[in-house]
Coordinates of C-alpha atoms in Angstrom, one line a residue:
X52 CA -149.0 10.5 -9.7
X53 CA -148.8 6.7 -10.2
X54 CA -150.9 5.4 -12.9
X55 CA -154.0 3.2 -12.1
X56 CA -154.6 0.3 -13.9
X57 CA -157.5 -2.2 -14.4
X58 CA -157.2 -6.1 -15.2
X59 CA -159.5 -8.0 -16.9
X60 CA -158.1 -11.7 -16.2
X61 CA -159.2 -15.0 -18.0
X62 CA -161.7 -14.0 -20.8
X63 CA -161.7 -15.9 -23.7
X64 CA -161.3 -13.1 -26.3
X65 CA -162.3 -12.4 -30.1
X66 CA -160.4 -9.8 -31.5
X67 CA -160.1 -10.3 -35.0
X68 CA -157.9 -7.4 -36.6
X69 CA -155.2 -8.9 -34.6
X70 CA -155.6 -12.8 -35.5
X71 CA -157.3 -13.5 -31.9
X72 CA -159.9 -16.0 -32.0
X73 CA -161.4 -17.4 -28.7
X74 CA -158.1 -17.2 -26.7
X75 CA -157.8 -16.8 -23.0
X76 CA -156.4 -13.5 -22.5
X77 CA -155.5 -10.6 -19.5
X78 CA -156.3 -7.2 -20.8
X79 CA -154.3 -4.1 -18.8
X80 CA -156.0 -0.9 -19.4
X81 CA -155.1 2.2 -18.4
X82 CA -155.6 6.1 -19.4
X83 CA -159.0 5.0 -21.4
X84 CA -156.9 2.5 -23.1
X85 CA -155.6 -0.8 -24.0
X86 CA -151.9 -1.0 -22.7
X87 CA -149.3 -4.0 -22.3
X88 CA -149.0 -5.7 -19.2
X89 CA -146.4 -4.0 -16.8
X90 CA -142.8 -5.8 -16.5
X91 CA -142.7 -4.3 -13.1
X92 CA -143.3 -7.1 -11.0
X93 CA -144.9 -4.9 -8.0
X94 CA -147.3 -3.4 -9.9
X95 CA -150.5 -4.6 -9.2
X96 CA -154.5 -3.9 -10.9
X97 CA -156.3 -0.7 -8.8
X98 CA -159.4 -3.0 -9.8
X99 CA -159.5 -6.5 -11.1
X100 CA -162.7 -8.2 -13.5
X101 CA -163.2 -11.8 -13.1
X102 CA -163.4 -12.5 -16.8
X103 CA -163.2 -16.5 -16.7
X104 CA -166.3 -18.1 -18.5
X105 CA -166.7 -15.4 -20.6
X106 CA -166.7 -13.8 -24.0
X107 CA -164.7 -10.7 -24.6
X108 CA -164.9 -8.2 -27.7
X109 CA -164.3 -5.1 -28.6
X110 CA -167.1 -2.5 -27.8
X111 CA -169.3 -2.5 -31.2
X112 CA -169.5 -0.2 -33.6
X113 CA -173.2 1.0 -35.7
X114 CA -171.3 2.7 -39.1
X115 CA -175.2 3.6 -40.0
X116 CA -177.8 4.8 -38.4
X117 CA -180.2 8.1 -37.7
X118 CA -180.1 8.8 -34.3
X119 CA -179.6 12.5 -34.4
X120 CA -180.7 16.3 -36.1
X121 CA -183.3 17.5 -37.8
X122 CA -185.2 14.7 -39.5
X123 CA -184.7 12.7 -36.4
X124 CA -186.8 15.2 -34.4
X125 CA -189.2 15.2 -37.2
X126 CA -189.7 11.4 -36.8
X127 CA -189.9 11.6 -32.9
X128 CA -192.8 14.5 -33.3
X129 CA -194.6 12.5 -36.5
X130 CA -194.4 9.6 -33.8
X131 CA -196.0 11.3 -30.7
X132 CA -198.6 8.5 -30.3
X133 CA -196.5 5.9 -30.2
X134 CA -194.7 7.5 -27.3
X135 CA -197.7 7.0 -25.4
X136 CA -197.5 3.3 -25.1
X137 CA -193.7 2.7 -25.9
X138 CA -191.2 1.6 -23.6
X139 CA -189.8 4.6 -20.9
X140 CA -186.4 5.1 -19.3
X141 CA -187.2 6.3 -15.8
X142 CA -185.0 9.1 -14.6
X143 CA -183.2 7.6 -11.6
X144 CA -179.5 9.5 -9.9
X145 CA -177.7 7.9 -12.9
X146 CA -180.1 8.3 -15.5
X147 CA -182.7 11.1 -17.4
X148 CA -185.4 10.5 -18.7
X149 CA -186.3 8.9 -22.4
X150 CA -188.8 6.8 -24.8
X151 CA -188.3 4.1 -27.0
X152 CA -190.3 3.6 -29.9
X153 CA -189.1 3.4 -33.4
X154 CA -187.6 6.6 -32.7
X155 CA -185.7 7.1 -29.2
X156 CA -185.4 9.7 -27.6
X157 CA -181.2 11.2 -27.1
X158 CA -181.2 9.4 -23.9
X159 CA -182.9 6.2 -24.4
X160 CA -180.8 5.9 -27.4
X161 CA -177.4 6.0 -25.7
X162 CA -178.8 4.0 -22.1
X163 CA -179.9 1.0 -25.2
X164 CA -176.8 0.7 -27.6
X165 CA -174.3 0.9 -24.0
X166 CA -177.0 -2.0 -22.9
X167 CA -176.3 -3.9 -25.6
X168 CA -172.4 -3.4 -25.8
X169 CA -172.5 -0.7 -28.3
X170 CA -170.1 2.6 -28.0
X171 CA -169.6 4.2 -31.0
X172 CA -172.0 5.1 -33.4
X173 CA -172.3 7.2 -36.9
X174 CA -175.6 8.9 -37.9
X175 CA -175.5 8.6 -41.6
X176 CA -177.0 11.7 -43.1
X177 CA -177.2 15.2 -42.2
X178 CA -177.4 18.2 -44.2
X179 CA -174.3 20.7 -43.3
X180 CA -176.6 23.6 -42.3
X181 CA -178.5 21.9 -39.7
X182 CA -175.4 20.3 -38.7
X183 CA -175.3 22.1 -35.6
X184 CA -178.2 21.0 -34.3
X185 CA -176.8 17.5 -34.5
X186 CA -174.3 18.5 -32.4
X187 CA -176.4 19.7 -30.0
X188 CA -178.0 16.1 -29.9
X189 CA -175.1 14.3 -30.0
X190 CA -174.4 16.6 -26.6
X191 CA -177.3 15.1 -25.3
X192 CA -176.9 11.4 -26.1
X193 CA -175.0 9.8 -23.1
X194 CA -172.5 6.8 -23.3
X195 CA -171.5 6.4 -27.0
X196 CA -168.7 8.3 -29.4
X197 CA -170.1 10.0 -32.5
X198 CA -170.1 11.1 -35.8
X199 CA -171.8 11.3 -38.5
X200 CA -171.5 12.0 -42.8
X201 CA -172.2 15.2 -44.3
X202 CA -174.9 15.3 -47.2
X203 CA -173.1 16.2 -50.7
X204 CA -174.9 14.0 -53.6
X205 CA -177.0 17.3 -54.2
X206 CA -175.2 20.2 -52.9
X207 CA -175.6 23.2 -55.7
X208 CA -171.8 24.6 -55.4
X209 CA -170.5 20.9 -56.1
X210 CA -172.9 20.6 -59.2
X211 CA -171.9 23.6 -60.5
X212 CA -168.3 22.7 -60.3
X213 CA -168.9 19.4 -61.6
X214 CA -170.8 20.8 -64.4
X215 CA -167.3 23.3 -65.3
X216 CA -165.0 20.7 -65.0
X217 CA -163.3 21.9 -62.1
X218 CA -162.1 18.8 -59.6
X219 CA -159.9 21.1 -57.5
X220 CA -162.7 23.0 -56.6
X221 CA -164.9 19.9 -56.0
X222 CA -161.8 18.3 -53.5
X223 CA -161.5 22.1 -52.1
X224 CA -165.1 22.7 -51.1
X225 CA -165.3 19.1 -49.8
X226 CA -162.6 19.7 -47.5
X227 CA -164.1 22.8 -46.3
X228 CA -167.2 21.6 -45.8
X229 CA -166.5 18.8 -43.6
X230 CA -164.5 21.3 -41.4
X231 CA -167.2 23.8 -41.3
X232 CA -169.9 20.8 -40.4
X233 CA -167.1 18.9 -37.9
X234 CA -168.3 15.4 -39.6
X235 CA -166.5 12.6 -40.7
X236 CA -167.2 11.7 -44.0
X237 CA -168.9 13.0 -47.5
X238 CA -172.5 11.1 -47.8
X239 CA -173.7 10.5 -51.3
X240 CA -177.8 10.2 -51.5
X241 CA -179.6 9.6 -54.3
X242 CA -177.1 11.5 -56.4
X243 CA -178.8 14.6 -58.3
X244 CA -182.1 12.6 -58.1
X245 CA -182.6 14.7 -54.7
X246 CA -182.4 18.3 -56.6
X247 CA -184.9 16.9 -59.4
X248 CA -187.5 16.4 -56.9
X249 CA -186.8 20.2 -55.7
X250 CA -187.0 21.2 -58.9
X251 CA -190.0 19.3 -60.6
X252 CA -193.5 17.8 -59.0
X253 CA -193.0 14.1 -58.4
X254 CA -189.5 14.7 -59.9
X255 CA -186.5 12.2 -59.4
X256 CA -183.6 10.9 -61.6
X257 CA -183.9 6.7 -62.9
X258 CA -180.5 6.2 -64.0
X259 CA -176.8 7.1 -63.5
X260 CA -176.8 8.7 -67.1
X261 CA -179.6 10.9 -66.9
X262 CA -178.9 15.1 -66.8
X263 CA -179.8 16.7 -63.4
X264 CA -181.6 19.3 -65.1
X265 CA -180.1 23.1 -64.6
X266 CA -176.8 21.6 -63.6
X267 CA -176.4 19.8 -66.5
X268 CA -174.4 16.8 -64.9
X269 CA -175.2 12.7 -64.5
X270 CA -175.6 11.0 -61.3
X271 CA -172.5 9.0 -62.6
X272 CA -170.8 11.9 -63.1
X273 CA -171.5 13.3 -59.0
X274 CA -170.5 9.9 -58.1
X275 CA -167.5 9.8 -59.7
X276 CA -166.2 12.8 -58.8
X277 CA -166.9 13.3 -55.3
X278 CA -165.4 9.5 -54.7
X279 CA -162.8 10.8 -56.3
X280 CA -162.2 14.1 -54.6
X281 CA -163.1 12.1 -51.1
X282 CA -159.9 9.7 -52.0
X283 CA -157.4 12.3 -52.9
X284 CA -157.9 14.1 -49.8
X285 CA -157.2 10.6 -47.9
X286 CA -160.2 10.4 -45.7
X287 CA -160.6 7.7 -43.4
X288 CA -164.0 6.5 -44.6
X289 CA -163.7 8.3 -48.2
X290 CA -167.6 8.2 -49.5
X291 CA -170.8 6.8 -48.0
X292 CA -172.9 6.0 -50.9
X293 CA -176.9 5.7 -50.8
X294 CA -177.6 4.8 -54.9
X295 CA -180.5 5.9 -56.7
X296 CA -183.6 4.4 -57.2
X297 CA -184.1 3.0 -53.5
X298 CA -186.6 0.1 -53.1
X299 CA -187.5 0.6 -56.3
X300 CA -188.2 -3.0 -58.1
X301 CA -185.5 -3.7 -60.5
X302 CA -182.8 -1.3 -59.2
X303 CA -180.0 -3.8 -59.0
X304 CA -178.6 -2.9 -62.5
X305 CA -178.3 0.7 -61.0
X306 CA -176.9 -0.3 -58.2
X307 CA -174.4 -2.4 -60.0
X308 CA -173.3 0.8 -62.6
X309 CA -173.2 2.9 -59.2
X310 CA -170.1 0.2 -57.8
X311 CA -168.8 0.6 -61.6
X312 CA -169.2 4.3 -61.6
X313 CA -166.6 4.6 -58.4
X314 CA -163.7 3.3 -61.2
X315 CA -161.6 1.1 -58.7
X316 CA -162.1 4.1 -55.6
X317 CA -162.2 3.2 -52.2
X318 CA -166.6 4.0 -51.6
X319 CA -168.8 2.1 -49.0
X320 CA -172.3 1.5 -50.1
X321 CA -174.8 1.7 -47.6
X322 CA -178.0 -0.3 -46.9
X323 CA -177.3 -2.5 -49.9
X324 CA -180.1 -4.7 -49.0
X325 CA -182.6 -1.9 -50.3
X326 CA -180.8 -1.7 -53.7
X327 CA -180.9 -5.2 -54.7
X328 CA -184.0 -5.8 -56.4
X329 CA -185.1 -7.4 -59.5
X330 CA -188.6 -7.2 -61.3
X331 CA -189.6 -4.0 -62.9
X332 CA -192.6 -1.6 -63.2
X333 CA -193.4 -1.5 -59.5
X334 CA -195.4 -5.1 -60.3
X335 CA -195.2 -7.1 -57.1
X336 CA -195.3 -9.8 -59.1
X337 CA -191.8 -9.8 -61.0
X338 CA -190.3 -8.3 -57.2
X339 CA -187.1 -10.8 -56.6
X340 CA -183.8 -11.0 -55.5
X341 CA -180.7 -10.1 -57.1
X342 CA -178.2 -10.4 -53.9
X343 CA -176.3 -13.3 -56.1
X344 CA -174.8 -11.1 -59.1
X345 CA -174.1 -8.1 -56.6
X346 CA -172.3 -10.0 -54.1
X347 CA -170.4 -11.6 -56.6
X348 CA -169.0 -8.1 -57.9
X349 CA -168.5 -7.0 -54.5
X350 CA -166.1 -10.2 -53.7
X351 CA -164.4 -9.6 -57.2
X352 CA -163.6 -5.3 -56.5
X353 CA -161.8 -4.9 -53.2
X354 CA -162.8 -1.4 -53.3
X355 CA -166.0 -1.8 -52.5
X356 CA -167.5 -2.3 -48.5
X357 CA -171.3 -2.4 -47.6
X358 CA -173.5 -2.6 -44.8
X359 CA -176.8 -4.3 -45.3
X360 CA -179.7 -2.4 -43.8
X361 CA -181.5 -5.5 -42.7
X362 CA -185.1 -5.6 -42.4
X363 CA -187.2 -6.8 -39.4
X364 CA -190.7 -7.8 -39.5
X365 CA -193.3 -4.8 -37.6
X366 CA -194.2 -1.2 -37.1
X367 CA -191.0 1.4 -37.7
X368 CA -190.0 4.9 -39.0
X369 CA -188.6 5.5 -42.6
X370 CA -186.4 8.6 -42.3
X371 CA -184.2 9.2 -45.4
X372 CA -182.3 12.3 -46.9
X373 CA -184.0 11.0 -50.5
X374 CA -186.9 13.4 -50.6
X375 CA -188.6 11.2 -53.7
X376 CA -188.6 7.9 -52.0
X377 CA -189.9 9.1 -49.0
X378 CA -193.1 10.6 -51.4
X379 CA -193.1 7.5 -52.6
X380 CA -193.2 5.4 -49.6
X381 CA -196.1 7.4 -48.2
X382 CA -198.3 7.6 -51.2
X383 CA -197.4 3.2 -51.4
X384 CA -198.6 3.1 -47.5
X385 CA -201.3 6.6 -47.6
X386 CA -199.8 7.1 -44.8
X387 CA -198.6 10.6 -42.8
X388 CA -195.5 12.2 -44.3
X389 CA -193.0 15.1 -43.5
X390 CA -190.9 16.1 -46.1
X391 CA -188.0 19.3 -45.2
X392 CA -186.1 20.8 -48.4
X393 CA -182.8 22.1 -47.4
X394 CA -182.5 25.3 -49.7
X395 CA -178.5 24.7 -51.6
X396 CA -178.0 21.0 -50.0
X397 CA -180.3 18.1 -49.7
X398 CA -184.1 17.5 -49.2
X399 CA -185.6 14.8 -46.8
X400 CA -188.8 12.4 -45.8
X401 CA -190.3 10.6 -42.9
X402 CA -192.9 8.4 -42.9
X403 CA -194.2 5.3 -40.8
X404 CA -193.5 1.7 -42.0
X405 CA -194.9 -1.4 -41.4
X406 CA -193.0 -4.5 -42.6
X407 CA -195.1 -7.8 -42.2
X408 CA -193.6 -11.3 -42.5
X409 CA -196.8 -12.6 -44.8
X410 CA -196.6 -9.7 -47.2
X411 CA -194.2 -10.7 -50.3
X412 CA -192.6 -7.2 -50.6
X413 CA -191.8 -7.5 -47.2
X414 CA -190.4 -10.7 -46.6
X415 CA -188.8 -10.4 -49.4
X416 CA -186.6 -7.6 -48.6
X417 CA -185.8 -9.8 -45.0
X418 CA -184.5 -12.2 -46.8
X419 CA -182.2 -10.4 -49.5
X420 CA -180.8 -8.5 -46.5
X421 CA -179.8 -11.6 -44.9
X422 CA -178.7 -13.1 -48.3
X423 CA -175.6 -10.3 -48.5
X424 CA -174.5 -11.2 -44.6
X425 CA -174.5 -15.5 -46.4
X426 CA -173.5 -14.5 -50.0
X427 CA -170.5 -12.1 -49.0
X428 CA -167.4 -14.0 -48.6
X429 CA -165.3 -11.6 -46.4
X430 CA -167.1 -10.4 -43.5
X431 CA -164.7 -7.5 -43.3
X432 CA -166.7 -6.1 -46.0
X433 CA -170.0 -6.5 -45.0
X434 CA -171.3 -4.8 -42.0
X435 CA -174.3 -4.5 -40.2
X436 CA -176.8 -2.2 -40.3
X437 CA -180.5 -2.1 -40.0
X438 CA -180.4 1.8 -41.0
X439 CA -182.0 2.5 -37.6
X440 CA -185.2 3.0 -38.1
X441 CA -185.4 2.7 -41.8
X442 CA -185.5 -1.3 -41.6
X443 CA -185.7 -1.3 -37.8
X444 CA -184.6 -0.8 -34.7
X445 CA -180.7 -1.3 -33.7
X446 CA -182.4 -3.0 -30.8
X447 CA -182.7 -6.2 -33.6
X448 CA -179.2 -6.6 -33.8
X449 CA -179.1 -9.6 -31.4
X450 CA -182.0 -11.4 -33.3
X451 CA -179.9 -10.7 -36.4
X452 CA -176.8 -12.1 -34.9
X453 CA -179.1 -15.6 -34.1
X454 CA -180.2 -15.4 -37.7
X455 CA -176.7 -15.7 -39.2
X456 CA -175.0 -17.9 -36.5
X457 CA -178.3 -20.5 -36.0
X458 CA -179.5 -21.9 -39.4
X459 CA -182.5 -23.6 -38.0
X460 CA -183.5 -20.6 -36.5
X461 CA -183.1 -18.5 -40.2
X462 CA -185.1 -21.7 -41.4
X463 CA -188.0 -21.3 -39.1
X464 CA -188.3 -17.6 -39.6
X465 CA -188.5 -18.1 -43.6
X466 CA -191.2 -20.9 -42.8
X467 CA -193.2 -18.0 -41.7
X468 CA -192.7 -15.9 -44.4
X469 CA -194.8 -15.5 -47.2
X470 CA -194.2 -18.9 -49.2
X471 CA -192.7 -16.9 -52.9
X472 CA -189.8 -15.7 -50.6
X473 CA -188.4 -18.7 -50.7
X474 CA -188.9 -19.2 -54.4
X475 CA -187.6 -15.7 -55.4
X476 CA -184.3 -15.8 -53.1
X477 CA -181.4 -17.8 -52.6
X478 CA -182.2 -17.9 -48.5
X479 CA -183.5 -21.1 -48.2
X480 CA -180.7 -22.8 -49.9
X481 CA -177.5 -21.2 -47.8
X482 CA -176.3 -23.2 -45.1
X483 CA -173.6 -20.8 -43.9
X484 CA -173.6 -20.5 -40.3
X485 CA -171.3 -17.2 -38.7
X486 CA -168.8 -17.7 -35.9
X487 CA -168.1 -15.8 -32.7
X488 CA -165.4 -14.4 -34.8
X489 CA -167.2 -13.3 -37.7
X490 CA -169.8 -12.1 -35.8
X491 CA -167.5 -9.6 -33.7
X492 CA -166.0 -8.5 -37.9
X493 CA -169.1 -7.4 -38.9
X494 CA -170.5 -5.8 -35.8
X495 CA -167.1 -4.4 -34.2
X496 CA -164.0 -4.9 -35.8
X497 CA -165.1 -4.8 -39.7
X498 CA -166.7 -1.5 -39.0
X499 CA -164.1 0.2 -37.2
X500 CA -161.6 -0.6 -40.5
X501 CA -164.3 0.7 -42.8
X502 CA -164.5 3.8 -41.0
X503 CA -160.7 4.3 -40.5
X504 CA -160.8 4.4 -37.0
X505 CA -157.6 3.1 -35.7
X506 CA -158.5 2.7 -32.4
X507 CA -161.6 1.1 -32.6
X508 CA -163.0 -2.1 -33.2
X509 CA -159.5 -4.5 -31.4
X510 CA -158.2 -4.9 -28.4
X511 CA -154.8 -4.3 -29.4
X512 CA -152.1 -2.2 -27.8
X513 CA -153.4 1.8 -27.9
X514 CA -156.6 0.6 -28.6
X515 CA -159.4 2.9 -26.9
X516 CA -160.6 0.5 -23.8
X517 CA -164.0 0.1 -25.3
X518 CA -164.8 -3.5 -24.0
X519 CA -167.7 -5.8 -24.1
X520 CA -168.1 -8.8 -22.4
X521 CA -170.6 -11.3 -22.9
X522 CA -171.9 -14.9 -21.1
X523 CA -172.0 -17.5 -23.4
X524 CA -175.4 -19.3 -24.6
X525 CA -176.4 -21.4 -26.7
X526 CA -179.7 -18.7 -27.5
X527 CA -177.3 -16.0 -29.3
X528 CA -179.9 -13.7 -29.3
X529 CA -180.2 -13.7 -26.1
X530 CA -176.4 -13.5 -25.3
X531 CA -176.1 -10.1 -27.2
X532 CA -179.1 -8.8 -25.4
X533 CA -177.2 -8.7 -22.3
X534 CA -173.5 -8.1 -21.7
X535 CA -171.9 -9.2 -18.5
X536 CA -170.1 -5.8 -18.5
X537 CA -169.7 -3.3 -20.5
X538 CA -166.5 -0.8 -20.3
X539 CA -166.1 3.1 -22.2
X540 CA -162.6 4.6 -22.0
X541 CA -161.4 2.4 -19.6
X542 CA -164.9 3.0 -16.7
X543 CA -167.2 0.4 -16.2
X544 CA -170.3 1.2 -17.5
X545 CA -172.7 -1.8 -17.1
X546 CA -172.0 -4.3 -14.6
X547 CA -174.4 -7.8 -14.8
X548 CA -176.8 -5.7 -16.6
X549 CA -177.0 -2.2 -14.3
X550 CA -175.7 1.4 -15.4
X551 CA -172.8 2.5 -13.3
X552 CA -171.9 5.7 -14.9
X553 CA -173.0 7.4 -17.8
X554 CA -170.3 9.6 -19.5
X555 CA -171.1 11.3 -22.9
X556 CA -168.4 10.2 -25.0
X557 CA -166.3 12.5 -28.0
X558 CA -167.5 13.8 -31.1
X559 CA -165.2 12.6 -34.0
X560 CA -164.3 14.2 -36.9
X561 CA -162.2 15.0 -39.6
X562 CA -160.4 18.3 -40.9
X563 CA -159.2 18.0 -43.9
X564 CA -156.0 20.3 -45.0
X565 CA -157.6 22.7 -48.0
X566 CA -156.5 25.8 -50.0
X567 CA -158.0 28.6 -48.0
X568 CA -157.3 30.8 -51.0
X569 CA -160.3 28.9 -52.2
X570 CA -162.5 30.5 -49.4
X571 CA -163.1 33.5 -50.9
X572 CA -165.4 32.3 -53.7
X573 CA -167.7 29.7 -51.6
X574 CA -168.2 33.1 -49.4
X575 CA -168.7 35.2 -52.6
X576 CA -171.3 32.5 -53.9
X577 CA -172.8 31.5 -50.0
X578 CA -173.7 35.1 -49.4
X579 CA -175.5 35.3 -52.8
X580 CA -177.4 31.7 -52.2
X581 CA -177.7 31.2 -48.8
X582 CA -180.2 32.7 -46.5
X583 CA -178.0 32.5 -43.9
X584 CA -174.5 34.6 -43.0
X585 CA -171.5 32.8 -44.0
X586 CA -169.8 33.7 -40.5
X587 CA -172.7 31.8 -39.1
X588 CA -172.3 28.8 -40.9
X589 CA -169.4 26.9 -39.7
X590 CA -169.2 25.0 -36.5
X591 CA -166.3 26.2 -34.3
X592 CA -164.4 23.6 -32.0
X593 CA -165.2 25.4 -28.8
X594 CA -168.8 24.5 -29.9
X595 CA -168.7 20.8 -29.0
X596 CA -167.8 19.5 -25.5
X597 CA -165.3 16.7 -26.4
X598 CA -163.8 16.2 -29.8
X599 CA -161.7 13.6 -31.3
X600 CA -160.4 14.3 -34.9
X601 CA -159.2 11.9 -36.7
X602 CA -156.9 11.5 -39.5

């Protein structure tokens, strides 16, 4: 059968991981991907897209979000109100029906990151048990491929062989884990601090060297060795790295012995913006910026990638797998709160959040997430993030995008802000402004390295033909808000601004090689623990509809 092909003529083209920057370029595409122009003279495109006048990227890539599983649903049920007066998707031939809110519904999240020229996407933390319903979600969540990280920071059969000195069995179990749970990479919250809160009232850990009580280990010491465990087995993204003491005023010096603590391993810390705070004692008063002395470690240790977790001013949902913080959070805001212990692995909290532009705290933490976009050097180690819905919606990333490449606009918003934000950060005083090019690092291309996934993120040969294109304007938030087209494998998905089709993209994973000698024990020690069968626990492959593992 002869191949069909599909040309996208005369764009001018950003595609950073292979040194293009604003050239006028044809794309061939066929089979879902990116393929070299034939030599074959007779050959012509089954379909051709008039690409002249505008901007062309790769599809973008969110490395962190919550968008699926258990704590998700919590927040979409805690929420029920605000579905009453949020925006709807209306259930046409193409589409099903959704809500928006701070919390989308499956649907209504996978119609609005294709609308914005979004394909792939990561949910950053869910607990292996439940990590079937996530797949069920994920089966439910049209137009994007994704994974997501498996919670480990607290898991009670890698503290115990942390606690005997055993990293064989820590690589061993890691590896099995993330084949049982089909996700993509180990995800490190609040290490051990997550098990003191189970354990004790009000309980948490405020410092890498304190002992997690019962298992007698640090939170250095869970760092260090799942990192460490994550690198030997040669995963693509090898730890995903929420530190202790979130949002907690002066937790930059644990931040900063939590990028020591990974010894010169590859590890990604997440949401960095909420872990850079100076001050002390919760006192509003001393609250302040630190960005300045963590960025310059990150630029000086290679190792080290983050993504920011930018906050945006207004009414949200805080959904975190750090059971203490969200305690905290709702006793700071006496506000509703859901909290879900998950008995051998992880704990969890939701809670509504309001961030407002005149309140210090608040516009403080705006500005120190922009401050890491200004203050890293290499964009292909910062990427961004608003830890959908923790800081906001992944709606904002367009307003974001105008924030870094329009310095007048940044100005105006810190006008508004509550006038010690400028006095207590460095914002006011950077004049960096992002290009085109930068911006499609850290929203496409930066991402897509960080996560190992070699056919994301360019529009190189092989590449999967995930394809944005976007008319230029001089508003860039309003450029990003609405592609020209938008392509998935190859099919054109959004054309001027309408769903075409609405495919339901891969899964991807990982499956790590481990020593199934090994098995025997974490049966032995899950049927003695767990309330649930062993043979029940692991995901199988025929489980998930389309999968993509990747090495």
């Amino acid at each position: 059968m002869n191949q069909e092909f599909l040309l996208i003529t005369g764009g001018t083209v950003y595609d950073p991981a292979n040194g293009i920057d604003g050239q006028v370029r044809d794309l061939w595409i066929a089979g879902g991907k990116l393929v070299a122009a034939p030599t074959d003279p007779t050959i012509r495109p089954n379909r051709t897209l008039d690409a002249r006048g505008l901007v062309v990227m790769p599809g973008g890539v969110d490395m962190h979000c919550h968008i699926a599983g258990s704590k998700v649903n919590a927040g979409r049920k805690m929420r029920a109100a605000e579905k009453r007066t949020a925006e709807k998707v209306e259930r046409t031939e193409l589409t099903r029906s959704g809500t928006l809110g701070s919390v989308p519904s499956t649907f209504a999240t996978g119609y609005k990151y294709l609308g914005m020229g979004y394909t792939t996407a990561f949910d950053a933390a869910v607990t292996p048990l439940l990590a079937r319903h996530t797949h069920e979600e994920f089966a439910d969540t049209p137009c994007l491929d994704k994974g997501f990280f498996v919670l480990t920071g607290n898991n009670h059969y890698i503290l115990n062989a942390i606690r005997d000195s055993e990293p064989e069995r820590v690589k061993n179990f890691l590896a099995w884990l993330l084949s049982a749970a089909k996700g993509y990479a180990p995800k490190i919250v609040n290490p051990g601090g997550v098990e003191v809160w189970k354990q004790l009232p009000s309980g948490n850990v405020t410092g890498l060297d304190e002992k997690v009580g019962h298992f007698d280990v640090t939170p250095r010491q869970i760092v260090r060795e799942i990192v460490r465990a994550a690198n030997e087995l040669n995963l693509p993204h090898p730890a995903h790295i929420h530190c202790n003491q979130l949002g907690m005023p002066g937790n930059w010096q644990t931040t900063l012995e939590t990028m020591r603590a990974l010894e010169g391993y590859r590890g990604h810390l997440t949401h960095i913006q909420f872990h850079s705070y100076g001050g002390g004692d919760g006192d509003e008063n001393t609250f302040n910026s630190k960005v300045a002395q963590l960025a310059d470690y990150v630029n000086s240790h290679p190792n080290i990638t983050v993504d920011v977790g930018q906050v945006l001013f207004g009414e949200t949902t805080s959904m975190t797998g750090d059971g203490p913080l969200g305690y905290y959070l709702a006793n700071l805001s006496q506000s509703k709160w859901y909290s879900n212990d998950t008995e051998m692995e992880s704990g969890c909290g939701v809670s509504p959040i309001k961030y407002r532009n005149k309140n210090l705290v608040s516009g403080l933490q705006w500005a120190i997430g922009l401050e890491w976009y200004l203050l890293v050097s290499d964009p292909w180690r910062v990427a961004m993030s608003t830890d959908h819905p923790n800081g906001g919606s992944f709606l904002a990333y367009p307003q974001i995008i105008r924030l870094l490449m329009d310095r007048s606009f940044r100005e105006e918003a810190l006008a508004r802000c509550h006038p010690e934000v400028r006095k207590r950060s460095q914002l006011g005083d950077l004049t960096r402004e992002y290009t085109l090019q930068e911006i499609c690092i850290i929203t496409r291309a930066g991402p897509a390295r960080m996560l190992g996934l070699k056919h994301k993120g360019h529009l190189g040969i092989g590449a999967d033909a995930d394809i944005t294109l976007y008319s230029p304007h001089d508003d860039k938030q309003r450029m990003f808000e609405m592609p020209r087209y938008v392509l998935k494998a190859g099919e054109v998905l959004i054309d001027d601004g309408e769903l075409r089709a609405t495919p339901f993209g891969k899964t991807i994973h990982v499956a790590p090689a481990y020593d199934s000698a090994r098995v025997p024990h974490i049966r032995d020690w899950f049927q003695e623990h767990y309330s649930l069968q062993f043979a029940n626990y692991p995901v199988a492959v025929d489980e998930l509809a389309a999968v993509e593992v990747v090495s």
